[in-house]
Amino acid sequence: MKARNPRTGEEDYDFLESSREEIAVTAARLREMQGRWEDIGPAGRAVVLTRFADAIDAHAAEIAGALAVDTGRGTVSMIEVQGCAGNIRRWAQRGPELFDRLDVEAHPSAVPGVEIVTNYSAFPLFGAIAPWNFPVILSHIDAVPALMAGCAAMVKPSEVTPRFVEPMRAVLAEVPELPLAYVMGGPEVGQALIEEVDYVCFTGSTATGRKVAEAAARALIPANLELGGKDPMIITAGADPDWAAGVALRSSVVATGQACQSIERIYVAREIAEPFLKALVAAAERVELTYPDPQKGHLGPFIFPAQAEKVQAHIDDARNHGARVLTGGEVEVLGGGKYLRPTVLADVTPQMAVMREETFGPVIPVGVYDDIEDAIREANDTEYGLSAAVLAAALDEATAIGVRLDAGAISLQDGAMTSFVGDATNQSRGCSGLGPSRMGDTGMLRFLREQALIRQMGDPMPIDAYAERGGS
């Protein structure tokens, strides 16, 4: 298979797609390793995972270099690699503490003379299907807590951003006892992975998530789905418009808006709408593209060219239906890469695609409200429920609004905080996801199966007594 360089537009990388047979062999090898891995216990696994993080740090330059080509990003690539290593260390530290808290004591049953002990064991083989927007972080965000729980892990990174896997395999060679492997390719490889594993996590679009859910249902395995979003931000009349504009801009356009937690629609009180828009446009026009130097500027290219086309279609649809483009608005082709400067839209309406469908680009549509009840109603008028944000005059006011928003994580007096707060337990709503939270303690505990050991402490019931109680 070939991969495209998002800065040049050239397909300049070849990699081998994993065959169905190779995937089956990999799964069998991981299952054989898993028993020993679980047997070494939480403390033993923490030691190995820490070595894994150390090896990533030792190879960080190579991984970040490959990631930079995959994504077109500069310094953000090294930050992502460092963040991955930090997340591994966090689970290595937290995991043993969570195991110590598990209730393994005997408890009396409601049936006299019987007591119950709960035994915990890991799902043997975990599988992850990862997206292209943050390839290193999101290939490991579920796999690492699964490994800490005692699972073996098989990961399919996105075929759009495959380059980082080669240096990561060199890392794995330094930690041979770690039961982690990558399989490479497109949708067929993802389907084969689901058929081999005992638990699957998927991060990506809602459309593909439905297909993963259907495949997992056919395989009768649990599925965690972290899907699309159309995250709203409400800004109240008491918020400082200059401050709110800065928060809104950062929360909407960082990583070129190619992040699931990006703010995708804003509702601002009419009293401050004019100064807010003026400040937002001024701040947006100071943002620079990372072209030609990826180490300078703020916004890189679109990683996936089809995404640039979708974003432009949303802007054009809004313009054609009466929205004003206050700045930005046109995808530019520079050196073969596709870029978009921060785009601020005014006079948007709820029916526009840019207000209803996930855009996934640096576009900031701004609606104006007169009554906070209208803002809350419009913010909740969506099939998605990933996250949201509120900016107000005070935290108490923001909280009172935030608890009424139908989303899994609400940033108060800030935006898109789930991008850097990794321990806030939350569950996506609507078409934004399915299953337990990947954050907080649940991030690991979801990979443990409960087994009831039902202990008869007296004499077992004879058949005659069983018949008298209505047995057959």
mmCIF file of C-alpha atoms in Angstrom, residues 51 54-55 58-59 169-177:
data_model
loop_
_atom_site.group_PDB
_atom_site.id
_atom_site.type_symbol
_atom_site.label_atom_id
_atom_site.label_comp_id
_atom_site.label_asym_id
_atom_site.label_seq_id
_atom_site.Cartn_x
_atom_site.Cartn_y
_atom_site.Cartn_z
ATOM 1 C CA ARG A 51 10.662 0.131 30.109
ATOM 2 C CA ASP A 54 11.787 4.578 28.338
ATOM 3 C CA ALA A 55 12.379 2.925 24.959
ATOM 4 C CA ALA A 58 15.123 6.785 23.528
ATOM 5 C CA HIS A 59 13.674 6.571 20.007
ATOM 6 C CA ARG A 169 8.537 -1.814 16.024
ATOM 7 C CA ALA A 170 12.185 -1.086 16.808
ATOM 8 C CA VAL A 171 10.994 0.038 20.243
ATOM 9 C CA LEU A 172 9.050 -3.206 20.749
ATOM 10 C CA ALA A 173 12.160 -5.207 19.899
ATOM 11 C CA GLU A 174 13.712 -3.759 23.067
ATOM 12 C CA VAL A 175 10.755 -4.939 25.180
ATOM 13 C CA PRO A 176 10.201 -8.457 23.799
ATOM 14 C CA GLU A 177 7.995 -9.632 26.673
#
